[in-house]
Amino acid sequence: MICLENVTKIYKNTNITALDRASLSVERGEFLFVTGESGSGKSTLISLLVGDFTPTEGRVIVNGKDISNISRKKIPEYRRSLGIIFQDMKLLSDRTVFENVAFAREILYGRKKDTNRRVTSLLSFLGLTGLYQRYPEQLSGGEKEKVMLARAIVNDPLLLLADEPTGNLDPKSSAEVMDLFEKIHKRGITVVVATHDMMQVERLKHRRIELSEGRIVI
């Protein structure tokens, strides 16, 4: 599903080497944790996979497509196969939980007849049935994260990418959110989660890599 070949990313404006000759292979259907201290390169790795920017050197291949030099015009089409969760992503404050999730589907496919059924089924699957009509301001941090997870997978992505999804949550909420990632993974979706939450990494016991100063050290 993912192949990084000697990938280096240097930010030109700061001359910081965020990734240094990183090579990585992730199989289809795998669950991978990316760990490391702040500034180690975790977010850069996820952003490269999302297509936010291109590597300075090396190749990034996702689902058989070389996205190392993908054009900006092709990125929306590429991202249709991805579910994406970044720590700074927000829910739409003027829409309910149901509407937030449905909107993510409508952006790609328009208002389809199956949207309501699909969203209802997904929210039930993730244990969010009681939150349908609530607005983001009425949700806890953990509930917001679960809704963002629902929004990320409503279009049945092949690959789910998450950057610090439990970064602002208490241990109980973190465990609940990670359990949902596990539940989604069991449906056959490839999952890559960048996190510093070693308690959850050790609890779930999936493969992990560790980054340090841009290099994969484990």
PDB file of C-alpha atoms in Angstrom:
ATOM      1  CA  MET A   1       0.000   0.000   0.000  1.00  0.00           C
ATOM      2  CA  ILE A   2       2.846   2.398   0.868  1.00  0.00           C
ATOM      3  CA  CYS A   3       6.466   2.475  -0.250  1.00  0.00           C
ATOM      4  CA  LEU A   4       8.980   5.186   0.627  1.00  0.00           C
ATOM      5  CA  GLU A   5      12.313   4.926  -1.168  1.00  0.00           C
ATOM      6  CA  ASN A   6      15.167   6.961   0.385  1.00  0.00           C
ATOM      7  CA  VAL A   7      12.885   9.926   1.039  1.00  0.00           C
ATOM      8  CA  THR A   8      14.410  13.191   2.195  1.00  0.00           C
ATOM      9  CA  LYS A   9      12.390  16.311   2.912  1.00  0.00           C
ATOM     10  CA  ILE A  10      14.157  19.620   3.477  1.00  0.00           C
ATOM     11  CA  TYR A  11      12.067  22.714   4.150  1.00  0.00           C
ATOM     12  CA  LYS A  12      13.600  25.431   1.985  1.00  0.00           C
ATOM     13  CA  ASN A  13      12.486  28.379   4.108  1.00  0.00           C
ATOM     14  CA  THR A  14      14.179  27.014   7.252  1.00  0.00           C
ATOM     15  CA  ASN A  15      16.680  24.563   5.736  1.00  0.00           C
ATOM     16  CA  ILE A  16      15.466  21.976   8.247  1.00  0.00           C
ATOM     17  CA  THR A  17      15.793  18.330   7.244  1.00  0.00           C
ATOM     18  CA  ALA A  18      12.481  16.876   8.427  1.00  0.00           C
ATOM     19  CA  LEU A  19      13.053  13.436   6.882  1.00  0.00           C
ATOM     20  CA  ASP A  20      16.464  11.986   6.119  1.00  0.00           C
ATOM     21  CA  ARG A  21      16.720   9.093   3.633  1.00  0.00           C
ATOM     22  CA  ALA A  22      13.649   7.334   5.029  1.00  0.00           C
ATOM     23  CA  SER A  23      12.643   4.011   3.478  1.00  0.00           C
ATOM     24  CA  LEU A  24       9.456   2.238   4.501  1.00  0.00           C
ATOM     25  CA  SER A  25       7.041  -0.386   3.245  1.00  0.00           C
ATOM     26  CA  VAL A  26       3.482  -0.825   4.549  1.00  0.00           C
ATOM     27  CA  GLU A  27       1.424  -3.783   3.375  1.00  0.00           C
ATOM     28  CA  ARG A  28      -2.209  -3.533   2.325  1.00  0.00           C
ATOM     29  CA  GLY A  29      -4.428  -4.060   5.364  1.00  0.00           C
ATOM     30  CA  GLU A  30      -1.643  -3.334   7.877  1.00  0.00           C
ATOM     31  CA  PHE A  31      -1.900  -1.137  10.993  1.00  0.00           C
ATOM     32  CA  LEU A  32       1.256   0.915  11.555  1.00  0.00           C
ATOM     33  CA  PHE A  33       2.146   3.289  14.365  1.00  0.00           C
ATOM     34  CA  VAL A  34       4.669   6.069  13.662  1.00  0.00           C
ATOM     35  CA  THR A  35       6.246   7.225  16.903  1.00  0.00           C
ATOM     36  CA  GLY A  36       8.883   9.723  17.969  1.00  0.00           C
ATOM     37  CA  GLU A  37       9.372  12.958  19.862  1.00  0.00           C
ATOM     38  CA  SER A  38       7.932  16.279  18.660  1.00  0.00           C
ATOM     39  CA  GLY A  39       9.935  17.465  15.673  1.00  0.00           C
ATOM     40  CA  SER A  40      11.109  13.961  14.786  1.00  0.00           C
ATOM     41  CA  GLY A  41       9.376  13.966  11.382  1.00  0.00           C
ATOM     42  CA  LYS A  42       6.071  12.217  12.117  1.00  0.00           C
ATOM     43  CA  SER A  43       3.849  14.968  10.741  1.00  0.00           C
ATOM     44  CA  THR A  44       6.077  15.415   7.713  1.00  0.00           C
ATOM     45  CA  LEU A  45       5.753  11.727   6.893  1.00  0.00           C
ATOM     46  CA  ILE A  46       1.946  11.872   7.101  1.00  0.00           C
ATOM     47  CA  SER A  47       1.851  15.087   5.057  1.00  0.00           C
ATOM     48  CA  LEU A  48       3.937  13.499   2.307  1.00  0.00           C
ATOM     49  CA  LEU A  49       1.492  10.588   2.128  1.00  0.00           C
ATOM     50  CA  VAL A  50      -1.426  13.011   1.962  1.00  0.00           C
ATOM     51  CA  GLY A  51       0.251  14.897  -0.897  1.00  0.00           C
ATOM     52  CA  ASP A  52       0.565  18.204   0.935  1.00  0.00           C
ATOM     53  CA  PHE A  53       4.052  18.560  -0.509  1.00  0.00           C
ATOM     54  CA  THR A  54       6.627  16.584  -2.447  1.00  0.00           C
ATOM     55  CA  PRO A  55       9.897  15.066  -1.221  1.00  0.00           C
ATOM     56  CA  THR A  56      13.194  16.823  -1.842  1.00  0.00           C
ATOM     57  CA  GLU A  57      14.657  13.469  -2.824  1.00  0.00           C
ATOM     58  CA  GLY A  58      13.348   9.925  -3.165  1.00  0.00           C
ATOM     59  CA  ARG A  59      10.016   8.421  -4.159  1.00  0.00           C
ATOM     60  CA  VAL A  60       6.657   8.120  -2.381  1.00  0.00           C
ATOM     61  CA  ILE A  61       4.372   5.418  -3.775  1.00  0.00           C
ATOM     62  CA  VAL A  62       0.830   4.898  -2.468  1.00  0.00           C
ATOM     63  CA  ASN A  63      -1.451   2.152  -3.772  1.00  0.00           C
ATOM     64  CA  GLY A  64       0.785   1.721  -6.801  1.00  0.00           C
ATOM     65  CA  LYS A  65       0.846   5.447  -7.679  1.00  0.00           C
ATOM     66  CA  ASP A  66       4.054   7.465  -7.561  1.00  0.00           C
ATOM     67  CA  ILE A  67       2.962  10.702  -5.886  1.00  0.00           C
ATOM     68  CA  SER A  68       6.494  12.096  -5.515  1.00  0.00           C
ATOM     69  CA  ASN A  69       5.791  14.854  -8.044  1.00  0.00           C
ATOM     70  CA  ILE A  70       2.024  14.758  -8.234  1.00  0.00           C
ATOM     71  CA  SER A  71       0.477  17.858  -9.812  1.00  0.00           C
ATOM     72  CA  ARG A  72      -1.802  20.031  -7.705  1.00  0.00           C
ATOM     73  CA  LYS A  73      -4.664  19.332 -10.139  1.00  0.00           C
ATOM     74  CA  LYS A  74      -4.502  15.594  -9.482  1.00  0.00           C
ATOM     75  CA  ILE A  75      -4.370  15.770  -5.681  1.00  0.00           C
ATOM     76  CA  PRO A  76      -8.173  15.910  -5.106  1.00  0.00           C
ATOM     77  CA  GLU A  77      -8.642  12.754  -7.172  1.00  0.00           C
ATOM     78  CA  TYR A  78      -5.766  11.039  -5.356  1.00  0.00           C
ATOM     79  CA  ARG A  79      -7.205  11.923  -1.950  1.00  0.00           C
ATOM     80  CA  ARG A  80     -10.494  10.217  -2.742  1.00  0.00           C
ATOM     81  CA  SER A  81      -8.815   6.960  -1.735  1.00  0.00           C
ATOM     82  CA  LEU A  82      -7.670   8.407   1.616  1.00  0.00           C
ATOM     83  CA  GLY A  83      -9.212   9.055   4.987  1.00  0.00           C
ATOM     84  CA  ILE A  84      -7.329  11.893   6.691  1.00  0.00           C
ATOM     85  CA  ILE A  85      -7.288  13.152  10.273  1.00  0.00           C
ATOM     86  CA  PHE A  86      -5.014  16.011  11.321  1.00  0.00           C
ATOM     87  CA  GLN A  87      -4.889  17.411  14.834  1.00  0.00           C
ATOM     88  CA  ASP A  88      -5.924  20.890  13.679  1.00  0.00           C
ATOM     89  CA  MET A  89      -8.920  19.711  11.641  1.00  0.00           C
ATOM     90  CA  LYS A  90     -12.242  21.158  12.757  1.00  0.00           C
ATOM     91  CA  LEU A  91     -15.861  20.130  12.482  1.00  0.00           C
ATOM     92  CA  LEU A  92     -18.271  22.575  10.861  1.00  0.00           C
ATOM     93  CA  SER A  93     -19.712  24.484  13.825  1.00  0.00           C
ATOM     94  CA  ASP A  94     -23.063  25.254  12.170  1.00  0.00           C
ATOM     95  CA  ARG A  95     -23.825  21.628  11.253  1.00  0.00           C
ATOM     96  CA  THR A  96     -24.884  18.689  13.368  1.00  0.00           C
ATOM     97  CA  VAL A  97     -22.828  15.532  13.767  1.00  0.00           C
ATOM     98  CA  PHE A  98     -24.934  13.830  11.100  1.00  0.00           C
ATOM     99  CA  GLU A  99     -24.580  16.779   8.724  1.00  0.00           C
ATOM    100  CA  ASN A 100     -20.812  17.005   9.263  1.00  0.00           C
ATOM    101  CA  VAL A 101     -20.341  13.384   8.235  1.00  0.00           C
ATOM    102  CA  ALA A 102     -22.834  13.555   5.360  1.00  0.00           C
ATOM    103  CA  PHE A 103     -21.169  16.719   4.033  1.00  0.00           C
ATOM    104  CA  ALA A 104     -17.858  14.885   3.598  1.00  0.00           C
ATOM    105  CA  ARG A 105     -19.624  12.404   1.324  1.00  0.00           C
ATOM    106  CA  GLU A 106     -21.553  15.048  -0.590  1.00  0.00           C
ATOM    107  CA  ILE A 107     -18.373  16.979  -1.436  1.00  0.00           C
ATOM    108  CA  LEU A 108     -17.115  14.026  -3.463  1.00  0.00           C
ATOM    109  CA  TYR A 109     -20.279  12.487  -4.824  1.00  0.00           C
ATOM    110  CA  GLY A 110     -23.054  15.036  -4.512  1.00  0.00           C
ATOM    111  CA  ARG A 111     -26.283  14.279  -2.725  1.00  0.00           C
ATOM    112  CA  LYS A 112     -26.687  10.556  -3.326  1.00  0.00           C
ATOM    113  CA  LYS A 113     -29.744   8.545  -2.366  1.00  0.00           C
ATOM    114  CA  ASP A 114     -27.695   6.293  -0.133  1.00  0.00           C
ATOM    115  CA  THR A 115     -26.043   9.109   1.879  1.00  0.00           C
ATOM    116  CA  ASN A 116     -28.482   9.061   4.803  1.00  0.00           C
ATOM    117  CA  ARG A 117     -28.371   5.274   5.036  1.00  0.00           C
ATOM    118  CA  ARG A 118     -24.585   5.240   4.798  1.00  0.00           C
ATOM    119  CA  VAL A 119     -24.093   7.895   7.488  1.00  0.00           C
ATOM    120  CA  THR A 120     -26.664   6.313   9.807  1.00  0.00           C
ATOM    121  CA  SER A 121     -24.984   2.920   9.491  1.00  0.00           C
ATOM    122  CA  LEU A 122     -21.515   4.359  10.055  1.00  0.00           C
ATOM    123  CA  LEU A 123     -22.445   6.369  13.137  1.00  0.00           C
ATOM    124  CA  SER A 124     -24.088   3.273  14.590  1.00  0.00           C
ATOM    125  CA  PHE A 125     -20.989   1.184  13.807  1.00  0.00           C
ATOM    126  CA  LEU A 126     -18.813   3.686  15.669  1.00  0.00           C
ATOM    127  CA  GLY A 127     -21.170   3.946  18.647  1.00  0.00           C
ATOM    128  CA  LEU A 128     -22.242   7.515  17.900  1.00  0.00           C
ATOM    129  CA  THR A 129     -25.997   6.946  17.552  1.00  0.00           C
ATOM    130  CA  GLY A 130     -26.867   9.277  20.424  1.00  0.00           C
ATOM    131  CA  LEU A 131     -24.930  12.205  18.944  1.00  0.00           C
ATOM    132  CA  TYR A 132     -26.732  12.577  15.591  1.00  0.00           C
ATOM    133  CA  GLN A 133     -28.335  15.947  16.266  1.00  0.00           C
ATOM    134  CA  ARG A 134     -25.692  17.522  18.457  1.00  0.00           C
ATOM    135  CA  TYR A 135     -23.496  20.396  17.309  1.00  0.00           C
ATOM    136  CA  PRO A 136     -19.698  20.403  17.753  1.00  0.00           C
ATOM    137  CA  GLU A 137     -19.870  22.810  20.703  1.00  0.00           C
ATOM    138  CA  GLN A 138     -21.995  20.237  22.536  1.00  0.00           C
ATOM    139  CA  LEU A 139     -19.383  17.490  22.187  1.00  0.00           C
ATOM    140  CA  SER A 140     -16.463  16.478  24.379  1.00  0.00           C
ATOM    141  CA  GLY A 141     -12.963  16.285  22.918  1.00  0.00           C
ATOM    142  CA  GLY A 142     -13.207  12.522  22.574  1.00  0.00           C
ATOM    143  CA  GLU A 143     -16.617  12.756  20.886  1.00  0.00           C
ATOM    144  CA  LYS A 144     -15.305  15.297  18.395  1.00  0.00           C
ATOM    145  CA  GLU A 145     -12.421  13.000  17.522  1.00  0.00           C
ATOM    146  CA  LYS A 146     -14.817  10.104  16.951  1.00  0.00           C
ATOM    147  CA  VAL A 147     -16.956  12.230  14.631  1.00  0.00           C
ATOM    148  CA  MET A 148     -13.864  13.300  12.692  1.00  0.00           C
ATOM    149  CA  LEU A 149     -13.005   9.621  12.375  1.00  0.00           C
ATOM    150  CA  ALA A 150     -16.482   8.929  10.997  1.00  0.00           C
ATOM    151  CA  ARG A 151     -16.061  11.799   8.559  1.00  0.00           C
ATOM    152  CA  ALA A 152     -12.701  10.405   7.434  1.00  0.00           C
ATOM    153  CA  ILE A 153     -14.043   6.960   6.553  1.00  0.00           C
ATOM    154  CA  VAL A 154     -17.524   7.768   5.244  1.00  0.00           C
ATOM    155  CA  ASN A 155     -16.258   7.363   1.666  1.00  0.00           C
ATOM    156  CA  ASP A 156     -14.696   3.939   2.286  1.00  0.00           C
ATOM    157  CA  PRO A 157     -11.024   4.878   1.906  1.00  0.00           C
ATOM    158  CA  LEU A 158      -8.350   2.312   1.152  1.00  0.00           C
ATOM    159  CA  LEU A 159      -5.944   4.063   3.522  1.00  0.00           C
ATOM    160  CA  LEU A 160      -6.592   5.961   6.771  1.00  0.00           C
ATOM    161  CA  LEU A 161      -3.906   8.448   7.847  1.00  0.00           C
ATOM    162  CA  ALA A 162      -3.988  10.143  11.249  1.00  0.00           C
ATOM    163  CA  ASP A 163      -1.596  12.620  12.855  1.00  0.00           C
ATOM    164  CA  GLU A 164      -1.787  12.690  16.674  1.00  0.00           C
ATOM    165  CA  PRO A 165      -5.520  11.834  16.832  1.00  0.00           C
ATOM    166  CA  THR A 166      -5.414  11.505  20.633  1.00  0.00           C
ATOM    167  CA  GLY A 167      -2.979  14.340  21.321  1.00  0.00           C
ATOM    168  CA  ASN A 168      -5.445  16.444  23.319  1.00  0.00           C
ATOM    169  CA  LEU A 169      -7.416  13.655  24.989  1.00  0.00           C
ATOM    170  CA  ASP A 170      -7.371  12.108  28.457  1.00  0.00           C
ATOM    171  CA  PRO A 171      -6.292   8.445  28.751  1.00  0.00           C
ATOM    172  CA  LYS A 172      -9.848   7.052  28.800  1.00  0.00           C
ATOM    173  CA  SER A 173     -10.901   8.998  25.698  1.00  0.00           C
ATOM    174  CA  SER A 174      -7.622   8.116  23.978  1.00  0.00           C
ATOM    175  CA  ALA A 175      -8.275   4.417  24.516  1.00  0.00           C
ATOM    176  CA  GLU A 176     -11.833   4.736  23.173  1.00  0.00           C
ATOM    177  CA  VAL A 177     -10.654   6.514  20.017  1.00  0.00           C
ATOM    178  CA  MET A 178      -7.834   4.048  19.400  1.00  0.00           C
ATOM    179  CA  ASP A 179     -10.262   1.165  19.841  1.00  0.00           C
ATOM    180  CA  LEU A 180     -12.291   2.651  16.988  1.00  0.00           C
ATOM    181  CA  PHE A 181      -9.176   2.752  14.804  1.00  0.00           C
ATOM    182  CA  GLU A 182      -8.746  -0.934  15.638  1.00  0.00           C
ATOM    183  CA  LYS A 183     -12.374  -1.610  14.724  1.00  0.00           C
ATOM    184  CA  ILE A 184     -11.957   0.172  11.388  1.00  0.00           C
ATOM    185  CA  HIS A 185      -8.732  -1.703  10.677  1.00  0.00           C
ATOM    186  CA  LYS A 186     -10.565  -4.998  11.079  1.00  0.00           C
ATOM    187  CA  ARG A 187     -12.750  -3.983   8.148  1.00  0.00           C
ATOM    188  CA  GLY A 188      -9.676  -4.226   5.912  1.00  0.00           C
ATOM    189  CA  ILE A 189      -8.603  -0.578   5.817  1.00  0.00           C
ATOM    190  CA  THR A 190      -4.872   0.124   5.974  1.00  0.00           C
ATOM    191  CA  VAL A 191      -4.215   2.400   8.966  1.00  0.00           C
ATOM    192  CA  VAL A 192      -1.203   4.621   9.690  1.00  0.00           C
ATOM    193  CA  VAL A 193      -1.270   6.603  12.938  1.00  0.00           C
ATOM    194  CA  ALA A 194       1.430   9.057  13.997  1.00  0.00           C
ATOM    195  CA  THR A 195       1.399   9.381  17.778  1.00  0.00           C
ATOM    196  CA  HIS A 196       3.465   9.986  20.879  1.00  0.00           C
ATOM    197  CA  ASP A 197       0.938   8.058  23.016  1.00  0.00           C
ATOM    198  CA  MET A 198       3.068   5.034  23.838  1.00  0.00           C
ATOM    199  CA  MET A 199       0.465   3.691  26.261  1.00  0.00           C
ATOM    200  CA  GLN A 200      -1.913   3.050  23.368  1.00  0.00           C
ATOM    201  CA  VAL A 201       0.867   1.800  21.077  1.00  0.00           C
ATOM    202  CA  GLU A 202       1.912  -0.799  23.635  1.00  0.00           C
ATOM    203  CA  ARG A 203      -1.689  -1.745  24.399  1.00  0.00           C
ATOM    204  CA  LEU A 204      -2.689  -2.439  20.800  1.00  0.00           C
ATOM    205  CA  LYS A 205       0.592  -4.144  19.872  1.00  0.00           C
ATOM    206  CA  HIS A 206       0.684  -3.320  16.172  1.00  0.00           C
ATOM    207  CA  ARG A 207       3.904  -2.807  14.248  1.00  0.00           C
ATOM    208  CA  ARG A 208       5.551   0.524  14.881  1.00  0.00           C
ATOM    209  CA  ILE A 209       8.430   2.562  13.536  1.00  0.00           C
ATOM    210  CA  GLU A 210      10.211   5.300  15.446  1.00  0.00           C
ATOM    211  CA  LEU A 211      11.575   8.504  13.967  1.00  0.00           C
ATOM    212  CA  SER A 212      14.414  10.505  15.433  1.00  0.00           C
ATOM    213  CA  GLU A 213      15.691  13.683  13.758  1.00  0.00           C
ATOM    214  CA  GLY A 214      14.063  12.587  10.534  1.00  0.00           C
ATOM    215  CA  ARG A 215      15.533   9.106  10.467  1.00  0.00           C
ATOM    216  CA  ILE A 216      13.767   5.805  11.012  1.00  0.00           C
ATOM    217  CA  VAL A 217      15.602   4.251  13.953  1.00  0.00           C
ATOM    218  CA  ILE A 218      13.227   1.324  14.651  1.00  0.00           C
TER     219      ILE A 218
END
